[in-house]
């Protein structure tokens, strides 16, 4: 554990809490992509199956359980509790275009051809693209609420901090997880334009707006 990973975990947790509290307090999931949240639930489920097979630390186990509970609780709020506010007409990203290539790649590129390892690899690849339905939805509607942009910022910050964690581990420990690093770089790239808009608009009190697709 190093400061970059700890800060990354805190940023990740904060992002999920911000989203959950936003939906709960407003009793609305307008502007939130249910598809992205389902994909993130898949990510946590396939990644944390080792909860039943190995113990690393109390911190590690508690964080895994918290992420799982919050992910499925968020999906519940979107599709059941506040389903009347879910904007399914604009949440139209074809997730099969993500799931099929990710599943195929996880079978072809992994560290060990075993069920748990393939599922872990699947989760790493899927996490790198799981935010795309949300970004697509924002592009389609042309704008996003400030609280939603805060969620996206901390989610992107988590990935950036994890990149710093991997760099630190490589130089300090000689450890390199190529699958995680490449996937993390891809995911961070997706956030680059958003980071620019966040700092130039949202932090100045302006609403994040994007050009509507033709």
mmCIF file with all atom_site columns, C-alpha atoms in Angstrom:
data_model
loop_
_atom_site.group_PDB
_atom_site.id
_atom_site.type_symbol
_atom_site.label_atom_id
_atom_site.label_alt_id
_atom_site.label_comp_id
_atom_site.label_asym_id
_atom_site.label_entity_id
_atom_site.label_seq_id
_atom_site.pdbx_PDB_ins_code
_atom_site.Cartn_x
_atom_site.Cartn_y
_atom_site.Cartn_z
_atom_site.occupancy
_atom_site.B_iso_or_equiv
_atom_site.pdbx_formal_charge
_atom_site.auth_seq_id
_atom_site.auth_comp_id
_atom_site.auth_asym_id
_atom_site.auth_atom_id
_atom_site.pdbx_PDB_model_num
ATOM 1   C CA . UNK A 1 1   ? 0.000   0.000   0.000   1.00 0.00 ? 1   UNK A CA 1
ATOM 2   C CA . UNK A 1 2   ? 1.274   3.447   -0.917  1.00 0.00 ? 2   UNK A CA 1
ATOM 3   C CA . UNK A 1 3   ? -0.173  6.944   -0.804  1.00 0.00 ? 3   UNK A CA 1
ATOM 4   C CA . UNK A 1 4   ? -1.238  6.872   -4.472  1.00 0.00 ? 4   UNK A CA 1
ATOM 5   C CA . UNK A 1 5   ? -3.231  3.679   -4.098  1.00 0.00 ? 5   UNK A CA 1
ATOM 6   C CA . UNK A 1 6   ? -4.806  4.855   -0.846  1.00 0.00 ? 6   UNK A CA 1
ATOM 7   C CA . UNK A 1 7   ? -5.778  8.182   -2.417  1.00 0.00 ? 7   UNK A CA 1
ATOM 8   C CA . UNK A 1 8   ? -7.086  6.315   -5.456  1.00 0.00 ? 8   UNK A CA 1
ATOM 9   C CA . UNK A 1 9   ? -9.255  4.057   -3.298  1.00 0.00 ? 9   UNK A CA 1
ATOM 10  C CA . UNK A 1 10  ? -10.630 7.055   -1.408  1.00 0.00 ? 10  UNK A CA 1
ATOM 11  C CA . UNK A 1 11  ? -11.373 8.890   -4.660  1.00 0.00 ? 11  UNK A CA 1
ATOM 12  C CA . UNK A 1 12  ? -13.107 5.805   -6.060  1.00 0.00 ? 12  UNK A CA 1
ATOM 13  C CA . UNK A 1 13  ? -15.211 5.361   -2.943  1.00 0.00 ? 13  UNK A CA 1
ATOM 14  C CA . UNK A 1 14  ? -16.061 9.064   -2.845  1.00 0.00 ? 14  UNK A CA 1
ATOM 15  C CA . UNK A 1 15  ? -17.228 8.953   -6.471  1.00 0.00 ? 15  UNK A CA 1
ATOM 16  C CA . UNK A 1 16  ? -19.609 6.080   -5.784  1.00 0.00 ? 16  UNK A CA 1
ATOM 17  C CA . UNK A 1 17  ? -20.938 7.695   -2.585  1.00 0.00 ? 17  UNK A CA 1
ATOM 18  C CA . UNK A 1 18  ? -21.500 11.011  -4.389  1.00 0.00 ? 18  UNK A CA 1
ATOM 19  C CA . UNK A 1 19  ? -23.585 9.265   -7.031  1.00 0.00 ? 19  UNK A CA 1
ATOM 20  C CA . UNK A 1 20  ? -25.554 7.169   -4.545  1.00 0.00 ? 20  UNK A CA 1
ATOM 21  C CA . UNK A 1 21  ? -26.337 10.133  -2.290  1.00 0.00 ? 21  UNK A CA 1
ATOM 22  C CA . UNK A 1 22  ? -27.288 12.274  -5.296  1.00 0.00 ? 22  UNK A CA 1
ATOM 23  C CA . UNK A 1 23  ? -29.857 9.723   -6.437  1.00 0.00 ? 23  UNK A CA 1
ATOM 24  C CA . UNK A 1 24  ? -31.163 9.067   -2.920  1.00 0.00 ? 24  UNK A CA 1
ATOM 25  C CA . UNK A 1 25  ? -31.575 12.710  -1.912  1.00 0.00 ? 25  UNK A CA 1
ATOM 26  C CA . UNK A 1 26  ? -33.083 13.896  -5.187  1.00 0.00 ? 26  UNK A CA 1
ATOM 27  C CA . UNK A 1 27  ? -35.166 10.720  -5.575  1.00 0.00 ? 27  UNK A CA 1
ATOM 28  C CA . UNK A 1 28  ? -34.173 10.864  -9.211  1.00 0.00 ? 28  UNK A CA 1
ATOM 29  C CA . UNK A 1 29  ? -31.650 9.166   -11.443 1.00 0.00 ? 29  UNK A CA 1
ATOM 30  C CA . UNK A 1 30  ? -32.111 11.580  -14.341 1.00 0.00 ? 30  UNK A CA 1
ATOM 31  C CA . UNK A 1 31  ? -28.907 12.005  -16.285 1.00 0.00 ? 31  UNK A CA 1
ATOM 32  C CA . UNK A 1 32  ? -27.383 8.814   -14.893 1.00 0.00 ? 32  UNK A CA 1
ATOM 33  C CA . UNK A 1 33  ? -26.625 5.916   -17.213 1.00 0.00 ? 33  UNK A CA 1
ATOM 34  C CA . UNK A 1 34  ? -28.060 2.753   -15.707 1.00 0.00 ? 34  UNK A CA 1
ATOM 35  C CA . UNK A 1 35  ? -26.070 0.782   -18.248 1.00 0.00 ? 35  UNK A CA 1
ATOM 36  C CA . UNK A 1 36  ? -22.772 2.139   -16.947 1.00 0.00 ? 36  UNK A CA 1
ATOM 37  C CA . UNK A 1 37  ? -23.789 1.291   -13.387 1.00 0.00 ? 37  UNK A CA 1
ATOM 38  C CA . UNK A 1 38  ? -24.708 -2.275  -14.365 1.00 0.00 ? 38  UNK A CA 1
ATOM 39  C CA . UNK A 1 39  ? -21.330 -2.642  -16.076 1.00 0.00 ? 39  UNK A CA 1
ATOM 40  C CA . UNK A 1 40  ? -19.551 -1.407  -12.950 1.00 0.00 ? 40  UNK A CA 1
ATOM 41  C CA . UNK A 1 41  ? -21.547 -3.926  -10.881 1.00 0.00 ? 41  UNK A CA 1
ATOM 42  C CA . UNK A 1 42  ? -20.302 -6.635  -13.266 1.00 0.00 ? 42  UNK A CA 1
ATOM 43  C CA . UNK A 1 43  ? -16.758 -5.305  -12.819 1.00 0.00 ? 43  UNK A CA 1
ATOM 44  C CA . UNK A 1 44  ? -16.874 -5.604  -9.033  1.00 0.00 ? 44  UNK A CA 1
ATOM 45  C CA . UNK A 1 45  ? -18.614 -8.984  -9.112  1.00 0.00 ? 45  UNK A CA 1
ATOM 46  C CA . UNK A 1 46  ? -16.105 -10.637 -11.429 1.00 0.00 ? 46  UNK A CA 1
ATOM 47  C CA . UNK A 1 47  ? -13.104 -8.989  -9.769  1.00 0.00 ? 47  UNK A CA 1
ATOM 48  C CA . UNK A 1 48  ? -13.950 -9.721  -6.158  1.00 0.00 ? 48  UNK A CA 1
ATOM 49  C CA . UNK A 1 49  ? -14.740 -13.414 -6.386  1.00 0.00 ? 49  UNK A CA 1
ATOM 50  C CA . UNK A 1 50  ? -11.495 -13.925 -4.470  1.00 0.00 ? 50  UNK A CA 1
ATOM 51  C CA . UNK A 1 51  ? -13.385 -12.808 -1.356  1.00 0.00 ? 51  UNK A CA 1
ATOM 52  C CA . UNK A 1 52  ? -14.368 -16.469 -1.094  1.00 0.00 ? 52  UNK A CA 1
ATOM 53  C CA . UNK A 1 53  ? -10.928 -17.916 -1.814  1.00 0.00 ? 53  UNK A CA 1
ATOM 54  C CA . UNK A 1 54  ? -8.277  -15.698 -0.238  1.00 0.00 ? 54  UNK A CA 1
ATOM 55  C CA . UNK A 1 55  ? -7.721  -13.128 2.499   1.00 0.00 ? 55  UNK A CA 1
ATOM 56  C CA . UNK A 1 56  ? -5.333  -10.205 1.983   1.00 0.00 ? 56  UNK A CA 1
ATOM 57  C CA . UNK A 1 57  ? -6.262  -7.774  4.746   1.00 0.00 ? 57  UNK A CA 1
ATOM 58  C CA . UNK A 1 58  ? -9.262  -6.428  6.625   1.00 0.00 ? 58  UNK A CA 1
ATOM 59  C CA . UNK A 1 59  ? -8.976  -3.174  4.660   1.00 0.00 ? 59  UNK A CA 1
ATOM 60  C CA . UNK A 1 60  ? -8.987  -5.045  1.358   1.00 0.00 ? 60  UNK A CA 1
ATOM 61  C CA . UNK A 1 61  ? -11.989 -7.206  2.255   1.00 0.00 ? 61  UNK A CA 1
ATOM 62  C CA . UNK A 1 62  ? -14.028 -4.330  3.682   1.00 0.00 ? 62  UNK A CA 1
ATOM 63  C CA . UNK A 1 63  ? -13.434 -2.149  0.626   1.00 0.00 ? 63  UNK A CA 1
ATOM 64  C CA . UNK A 1 64  ? -14.472 -4.958  -1.702  1.00 0.00 ? 64  UNK A CA 1
ATOM 65  C CA . UNK A 1 65  ? -17.713 -5.545  0.201   1.00 0.00 ? 65  UNK A CA 1
ATOM 66  C CA . UNK A 1 66  ? -18.481 -1.816  0.316   1.00 0.00 ? 66  UNK A CA 1
ATOM 67  C CA . UNK A 1 67  ? -17.941 -1.433  -3.434  1.00 0.00 ? 67  UNK A CA 1
ATOM 68  C CA . UNK A 1 68  ? -20.152 -4.432  -4.162  1.00 0.00 ? 68  UNK A CA 1
ATOM 69  C CA . UNK A 1 69  ? -22.955 -3.258  -1.879  1.00 0.00 ? 69  UNK A CA 1
ATOM 70  C CA . UNK A 1 70  ? -22.914 0.313   -3.192  1.00 0.00 ? 70  UNK A CA 1
ATOM 71  C CA . UNK A 1 71  ? -22.762 -0.817  -6.825  1.00 0.00 ? 71  UNK A CA 1
ATOM 72  C CA . UNK A 1 72  ? -25.822 -3.045  -6.539  1.00 0.00 ? 72  UNK A CA 1
ATOM 73  C CA . UNK A 1 73  ? -27.640 -0.533  -4.328  1.00 0.00 ? 73  UNK A CA 1
ATOM 74  C CA . UNK A 1 74  ? -27.135 2.095   -7.037  1.00 0.00 ? 74  UNK A CA 1
ATOM 75  C CA . UNK A 1 75  ? -28.470 -0.272  -9.699  1.00 0.00 ? 75  UNK A CA 1
ATOM 76  C CA . UNK A 1 76  ? -31.471 -0.949  -7.450  1.00 0.00 ? 76  UNK A CA 1
ATOM 77  C CA . UNK A 1 77  ? -32.200 2.768   -7.091  1.00 0.00 ? 77  UNK A CA 1
ATOM 78  C CA . UNK A 1 78  ? -32.005 3.320   -10.847 1.00 0.00 ? 78  UNK A CA 1
ATOM 79  C CA . UNK A 1 79  ? -34.001 0.358   -12.093 1.00 0.00 ? 79  UNK A CA 1
ATOM 80  C CA . UNK A 1 80  ? -36.428 -0.251  -9.230  1.00 0.00 ? 80  UNK A CA 1
ATOM 81  C CA . UNK A 1 81  ? -36.766 2.422   -6.540  1.00 0.00 ? 81  UNK A CA 1
ATOM 82  C CA . UNK A 1 82  ? -36.665 5.481   -8.817  1.00 0.00 ? 82  UNK A CA 1
ATOM 83  C CA . UNK A 1 83  ? -37.216 3.825   -12.182 1.00 0.00 ? 83  UNK A CA 1
ATOM 84  C CA . UNK A 1 84  ? -39.793 6.467   -13.132 1.00 0.00 ? 84  UNK A CA 1
ATOM 85  C CA . UNK A 1 85  ? -37.011 9.059   -13.418 1.00 0.00 ? 85  UNK A CA 1
ATOM 86  C CA . UNK A 1 86  ? -34.645 6.848   -15.394 1.00 0.00 ? 86  UNK A CA 1
ATOM 87  C CA . UNK A 1 87  ? -33.985 8.369   -18.814 1.00 0.00 ? 87  UNK A CA 1
ATOM 88  C CA . UNK A 1 88  ? -33.865 5.160   -20.829 1.00 0.00 ? 88  UNK A CA 1
ATOM 89  C CA . UNK A 1 89  ? -34.552 7.032   -24.066 1.00 0.00 ? 89  UNK A CA 1
ATOM 90  C CA . UNK A 1 90  ? -31.120 8.646   -23.858 1.00 0.00 ? 90  UNK A CA 1
ATOM 91  C CA . UNK A 1 91  ? -29.311 5.704   -22.255 1.00 0.00 ? 91  UNK A CA 1
ATOM 92  C CA . UNK A 1 92  ? -28.994 3.903   -25.566 1.00 0.00 ? 92  UNK A CA 1
ATOM 93  C CA . UNK A 1 93  ? -25.352 2.846   -25.787 1.00 0.00 ? 93  UNK A CA 1
ATOM 94  C CA . UNK A 1 94  ? -25.073 -0.697  -27.214 1.00 0.00 ? 94  UNK A CA 1
ATOM 95  C CA . UNK A 1 95  ? -23.262 -2.428  -24.356 1.00 0.00 ? 95  UNK A CA 1
ATOM 96  C CA . UNK A 1 96  ? -22.908 -5.634  -26.352 1.00 0.00 ? 96  UNK A CA 1
ATOM 97  C CA . UNK A 1 97  ? -20.293 -3.770  -28.394 1.00 0.00 ? 97  UNK A CA 1
ATOM 98  C CA . UNK A 1 98  ? -18.271 -3.616  -25.171 1.00 0.00 ? 98  UNK A CA 1
ATOM 99  C CA . UNK A 1 99  ? -19.096 -6.940  -23.530 1.00 0.00 ? 99  UNK A CA 1
ATOM 100 C CA . UNK A 1 100 ? -18.371 -9.200  -26.507 1.00 0.00 ? 100 UNK A CA 1
ATOM 101 C CA . UNK A 1 101 ? -14.895 -7.824  -27.365 1.00 0.00 ? 101 UNK A CA 1
ATOM 102 C CA . UNK A 1 102 ? -13.963 -7.594  -23.666 1.00 0.00 ? 102 UNK A CA 1
ATOM 103 C CA . UNK A 1 103 ? -15.032 -11.191 -23.051 1.00 0.00 ? 103 UNK A CA 1
ATOM 104 C CA . UNK A 1 104 ? -13.091 -12.388 -26.083 1.00 0.00 ? 104 UNK A CA 1
ATOM 105 C CA . UNK A 1 105 ? -9.975  -10.456 -25.120 1.00 0.00 ? 105 UNK A CA 1
ATOM 106 C CA . UNK A 1 106 ? -10.076 -11.799 -21.566 1.00 0.00 ? 106 UNK A CA 1
ATOM 107 C CA . UNK A 1 107 ? -9.810  -15.334 -22.964 1.00 0.00 ? 107 UNK A CA 1
ATOM 108 C CA . UNK A 1 108 ? -6.966  -14.411 -25.300 1.00 0.00 ? 108 UNK A CA 1
ATOM 109 C CA . UNK A 1 109 ? -4.877  -12.144 -23.057 1.00 0.00 ? 109 UNK A CA 1
ATOM 110 C CA . UNK A 1 110 ? -4.585  -13.201 -19.419 1.00 0.00 ? 110 UNK A CA 1
ATOM 111 C CA . UNK A 1 111 ? -1.974  -14.382 -16.937 1.00 0.00 ? 111 UNK A CA 1
ATOM 112 C CA . UNK A 1 112 ? -3.435  -17.825 -16.283 1.00 0.00 ? 112 UNK A CA 1
ATOM 113 C CA . UNK A 1 113 ? -6.162  -19.710 -18.131 1.00 0.00 ? 113 UNK A CA 1
ATOM 114 C CA . UNK A 1 114 ? -8.301  -20.459 -15.087 1.00 0.00 ? 114 UNK A CA 1
ATOM 115 C CA . UNK A 1 115 ? -11.905 -19.331 -14.373 1.00 0.00 ? 115 UNK A CA 1
ATOM 116 C CA . UNK A 1 116 ? -11.012 -16.859 -11.609 1.00 0.00 ? 116 UNK A CA 1
ATOM 117 C CA . UNK A 1 117 ? -8.107  -15.376 -13.542 1.00 0.00 ? 117 UNK A CA 1
ATOM 118 C CA . UNK A 1 118 ? -10.160 -14.992 -16.728 1.00 0.00 ? 118 UNK A CA 1
ATOM 119 C CA . UNK A 1 119 ? -12.968 -13.301 -14.775 1.00 0.00 ? 119 UNK A CA 1
ATOM 120 C CA . UNK A 1 120 ? -10.463 -10.995 -13.047 1.00 0.00 ? 120 UNK A CA 1
ATOM 121 C CA . UNK A 1 121 ? -8.982  -10.077 -16.434 1.00 0.00 ? 121 UNK A CA 1
ATOM 122 C CA . UNK A 1 122 ? -12.500 -9.535  -17.793 1.00 0.00 ? 122 UNK A CA 1
ATOM 123 C CA . UNK A 1 123 ? -13.172 -7.088  -14.951 1.00 0.00 ? 123 UNK A CA 1
ATOM 124 C CA . UNK A 1 124 ? -10.010 -5.110  -15.702 1.00 0.00 ? 124 UNK A CA 1
ATOM 125 C CA . UNK A 1 125 ? -10.819 -4.787  -19.399 1.00 0.00 ? 125 UNK A CA 1
ATOM 126 C CA . UNK A 1 126 ? -14.494 -4.020  -18.731 1.00 0.00 ? 126 UNK A CA 1
ATOM 127 C CA . UNK A 1 127 ? -13.711 -1.296  -16.185 1.00 0.00 ? 127 UNK A CA 1
ATOM 128 C CA . UNK A 1 128 ? -11.653 0.561   -18.790 1.00 0.00 ? 128 UNK A CA 1
ATOM 129 C CA . UNK A 1 129 ? -14.752 1.035   -20.985 1.00 0.00 ? 129 UNK A CA 1
ATOM 130 C CA . UNK A 1 130 ? -17.654 0.839   -18.497 1.00 0.00 ? 130 UNK A CA 1
ATOM 131 C CA . UNK A 1 131 ? -17.966 4.635   -18.320 1.00 0.00 ? 131 UNK A CA 1
ATOM 132 C CA . UNK A 1 132 ? -18.616 4.958   -22.066 1.00 0.00 ? 132 UNK A CA 1
ATOM 133 C CA . UNK A 1 133 ? -22.448 4.647   -21.790 1.00 0.00 ? 133 UNK A CA 1
ATOM 134 C CA . UNK A 1 134 ? -22.426 7.540   -19.296 1.00 0.00 ? 134 UNK A CA 1
ATOM 135 C CA . UNK A 1 135 ? -20.200 9.715   -21.481 1.00 0.00 ? 135 UNK A CA 1
ATOM 136 C CA . UNK A 1 136 ? -22.328 8.823   -24.507 1.00 0.00 ? 136 UNK A CA 1
ATOM 137 C CA . UNK A 1 137 ? -25.467 9.809   -22.612 1.00 0.00 ? 137 UNK A CA 1
ATOM 138 C CA . UNK A 1 138 ? -23.976 13.196  -21.684 1.00 0.00 ? 138 UNK A CA 1
ATOM 139 C CA . UNK A 1 139 ? -23.014 13.773  -25.308 1.00 0.00 ? 139 UNK A CA 1
ATOM 140 C CA . UNK A 1 140 ? -26.504 12.800  -26.444 1.00 0.00 ? 140 UNK A CA 1
ATOM 141 C CA . UNK A 1 141 ? -28.340 15.077  -23.988 1.00 0.00 ? 141 UNK A CA 1
ATOM 142 C CA . UNK A 1 142 ? -25.795 17.865  -24.364 1.00 0.00 ? 142 UNK A CA 1
ATOM 143 C CA . UNK A 1 143 ? -25.330 18.575  -20.636 1.00 0.00 ? 143 UNK A CA 1
ATOM 144 C CA . UNK A 1 144 ? -24.801 17.116  -17.180 1.00 0.00 ? 144 UNK A CA 1
ATOM 145 C CA . UNK A 1 145 ? -25.735 18.186  -13.660 1.00 0.00 ? 145 UNK A CA 1
ATOM 146 C CA . UNK A 1 146 ? -22.888 19.489  -11.500 1.00 0.00 ? 146 UNK A CA 1
ATOM 147 C CA . UNK A 1 147 ? -23.161 16.587  -9.047  1.00 0.00 ? 147 UNK A CA 1
ATOM 148 C CA . UNK A 1 148 ? -22.869 14.119  -11.922 1.00 0.00 ? 148 UNK A CA 1
ATOM 149 C CA . UNK A 1 149 ? -19.724 15.852  -13.134 1.00 0.00 ? 149 UNK A CA 1
ATOM 150 C CA . UNK A 1 150 ? -18.257 15.659  -9.615  1.00 0.00 ? 150 UNK A CA 1
ATOM 151 C CA . UNK A 1 151 ? -18.908 11.898  -9.677  1.00 0.00 ? 151 UNK A CA 1
ATOM 152 C CA . UNK A 1 152 ? -17.147 11.584  -13.030 1.00 0.00 ? 152 UNK A CA 1
ATOM 153 C CA . UNK A 1 153 ? -14.236 13.729  -11.859 1.00 0.00 ? 153 UNK A CA 1
ATOM 154 C CA . UNK A 1 154 ? -13.501 11.589  -8.807  1.00 0.00 ? 154 UNK A CA 1
ATOM 155 C CA . UNK A 1 155 ? -13.920 8.433   -10.871 1.00 0.00 ? 155 UNK A CA 1
ATOM 156 C CA . UNK A 1 156 ? -11.375 9.724   -13.371 1.00 0.00 ? 156 UNK A CA 1
ATOM 157 C CA . UNK A 1 157 ? -9.093  10.908  -10.578 1.00 0.00 ? 157 UNK A CA 1
ATOM 158 C CA . UNK A 1 158 ? -9.139  7.392   -9.130  1.00 0.00 ? 158 UNK A CA 1
ATOM 159 C CA . UNK A 1 159 ? -7.769  6.001   -12.396 1.00 0.00 ? 159 UNK A CA 1
ATOM 160 C CA . UNK A 1 160 ? -5.113  8.723   -12.664 1.00 0.00 ? 160 UNK A CA 1
ATOM 161 C CA . UNK A 1 161 ? -3.966  8.030   -9.094  1.00 0.00 ? 161 UNK A CA 1
ATOM 162 C CA . UNK A 1 162 ? -3.791  4.321   -9.824  1.00 0.00 ? 162 UNK A CA 1
ATOM 163 C CA . UNK A 1 163 ? -1.531  5.057   -12.774 1.00 0.00 ? 163 UNK A CA 1
ATOM 164 C CA . UNK A 1 164 ? 0.746   6.889   -10.345 1.00 0.00 ? 164 UNK A CA 1
ATOM 165 C CA . UNK A 1 165 ? 0.519   3.862   -8.036  1.00 0.00 ? 165 UNK A CA 1
ATOM 166 C CA . UNK A 1 166 ? 1.673   1.520   -10.805 1.00 0.00 ? 166 UNK A CA 1
ATOM 167 C CA . UNK A 1 167 ? 4.560   3.812   -11.717 1.00 0.00 ? 167 UNK A CA 1
ATOM 168 C CA . UNK A 1 168 ? 5.595   3.986   -8.059  1.00 0.00 ? 168 UNK A CA 1
ATOM 169 C CA . UNK A 1 169 ? 5.410   0.197   -7.679  1.00 0.00 ? 169 UNK A CA 1
ATOM 170 C CA . UNK A 1 170 ? 7.448   -0.335  -10.825 1.00 0.00 ? 170 UNK A CA 1
ATOM 171 C CA . UNK A 1 171 ? 10.315  1.861   -9.616  1.00 0.00 ? 171 UNK A CA 1
ATOM 172 C CA . UNK A 1 172 ? 10.130  0.905   -5.938  1.00 0.00 ? 172 UNK A CA 1
ATOM 173 C CA . UNK A 1 173 ? 9.203   -2.781  -6.166  1.00 0.00 ? 173 UNK A CA 1
ATOM 174 C CA . UNK A 1 174 ? 10.015  -3.772  -9.741  1.00 0.00 ? 174 UNK A CA 1
ATOM 175 C CA . UNK A 1 175 ? 6.378   -4.843  -10.131 1.00 0.00 ? 175 UNK A CA 1
ATOM 176 C CA . UNK A 1 176 ? 4.513   -4.324  -13.416 1.00 0.00 ? 176 UNK A CA 1
ATOM 177 C CA . UNK A 1 177 ? 0.971   -5.501  -14.172 1.00 0.00 ? 177 UNK A CA 1
ATOM 178 C CA . UNK A 1 178 ? 0.796   -4.913  -17.918 1.00 0.00 ? 178 UNK A CA 1
ATOM 179 C CA . UNK A 1 179 ? -2.900  -5.737  -18.249 1.00 0.00 ? 179 UNK A CA 1
ATOM 180 C CA . UNK A 1 180 ? -3.920  -3.338  -15.486 1.00 0.00 ? 180 UNK A CA 1
ATOM 181 C CA . UNK A 1 181 ? -1.571  -0.574  -16.680 1.00 0.00 ? 181 UNK A CA 1
ATOM 182 C CA . UNK A 1 182 ? -2.676  -0.669  -20.330 1.00 0.00 ? 182 UNK A CA 1
ATOM 183 C CA . UNK A 1 183 ? -6.355  -0.830  -19.359 1.00 0.00 ? 183 UNK A CA 1
ATOM 184 C CA . UNK A 1 184 ? -5.867  2.006   -16.891 1.00 0.00 ? 184 UNK A CA 1
ATOM 185 C CA . UNK A 1 185 ? -4.204  4.193   -19.517 1.00 0.00 ? 185 UNK A CA 1
ATOM 186 C CA . UNK A 1 186 ? -7.087  3.550   -21.929 1.00 0.00 ? 186 UNK A CA 1
ATOM 187 C CA . UNK A 1 187 ? -9.634  4.438   -19.259 1.00 0.00 ? 187 UNK A CA 1
ATOM 188 C CA . UNK A 1 188 ? -7.794  7.614   -18.268 1.00 0.00 ? 188 UNK A CA 1
ATOM 189 C CA . UNK A 1 189 ? -7.674  8.745   -21.904 1.00 0.00 ? 189 UNK A CA 1
ATOM 190 C CA . UNK A 1 190 ? -11.475 8.602   -22.020 1.00 0.00 ? 190 UNK A CA 1
ATOM 191 C CA . UNK A 1 191 ? -11.568 11.150  -19.191 1.00 0.00 ? 191 UNK A CA 1
ATOM 192 C CA . UNK A 1 192 ? -9.101  13.642  -20.666 1.00 0.00 ? 192 UNK A CA 1
ATOM 193 C CA . UNK A 1 193 ? -11.657 15.832  -22.481 1.00 0.00 ? 193 UNK A CA 1
ATOM 194 C CA . UNK A 1 194 ? -13.938 15.671  -19.466 1.00 0.00 ? 194 UNK A CA 1
ATOM 195 C CA . UNK A 1 195 ? -11.130 16.807  -17.128 1.00 0.00 ? 195 UNK A CA 1
ATOM 196 C CA . UNK A 1 196 ? -10.537 19.843  -19.338 1.00 0.00 ? 196 UNK A CA 1
ATOM 197 C CA . UNK A 1 197 ? -14.225 20.797  -19.304 1.00 0.00 ? 197 UNK A CA 1
ATOM 198 C CA . UNK A 1 198 ? -14.463 20.142  -15.571 1.00 0.00 ? 198 UNK A CA 1
ATOM 199 C CA . UNK A 1 199 ? -11.639 22.550  -14.723 1.00 0.00 ? 199 UNK A CA 1
ATOM 200 C CA . UNK A 1 200 ? -12.598 25.213  -17.275 1.00 0.00 ? 200 UNK A CA 1
ATOM 201 C CA . UNK A 1 201 ? -16.372 25.177  -16.708 1.00 0.00 ? 201 UNK A CA 1
ATOM 202 C CA . UNK A 1 202 ? -17.687 23.256  -13.710 1.00 0.00 ? 202 UNK A CA 1
ATOM 203 C CA . UNK A 1 203 ? -15.196 24.609  -11.152 1.00 0.00 ? 203 UNK A CA 1
ATOM 204 C CA . UNK A 1 204 ? -16.024 28.109  -12.351 1.00 0.00 ? 204 UNK A CA 1
ATOM 205 C CA . UNK A 1 205 ? -19.691 27.578  -11.560 1.00 0.00 ? 205 UNK A CA 1
ATOM 206 C CA . UNK A 1 206 ? -20.830 26.877  -15.107 1.00 0.00 ? 206 UNK A CA 1
ATOM 207 C CA . UNK A 1 207 ? -22.931 23.906  -16.125 1.00 0.00 ? 207 UNK A CA 1
ATOM 208 C CA . UNK A 1 208 ? -21.157 21.295  -18.204 1.00 0.00 ? 208 UNK A CA 1
ATOM 209 C CA . UNK A 1 209 ? -22.627 21.435  -21.678 1.00 0.00 ? 209 UNK A CA 1
ATOM 210 C CA . UNK A 1 210 ? -21.564 19.650  -24.816 1.00 0.00 ? 210 UNK A CA 1
ATOM 211 C CA . UNK A 1 211 ? -22.531 20.111  -28.455 1.00 0.00 ? 211 UNK A CA 1
ATOM 212 C CA . UNK A 1 212 ? -25.552 18.018  -29.356 1.00 0.00 ? 212 UNK A CA 1
ATOM 213 C CA . UNK A 1 213 ? -24.864 15.275  -31.906 1.00 0.00 ? 213 UNK A CA 1
ATOM 214 C CA . UNK A 1 214 ? -26.366 15.860  -35.322 1.00 0.00 ? 214 UNK A CA 1
#
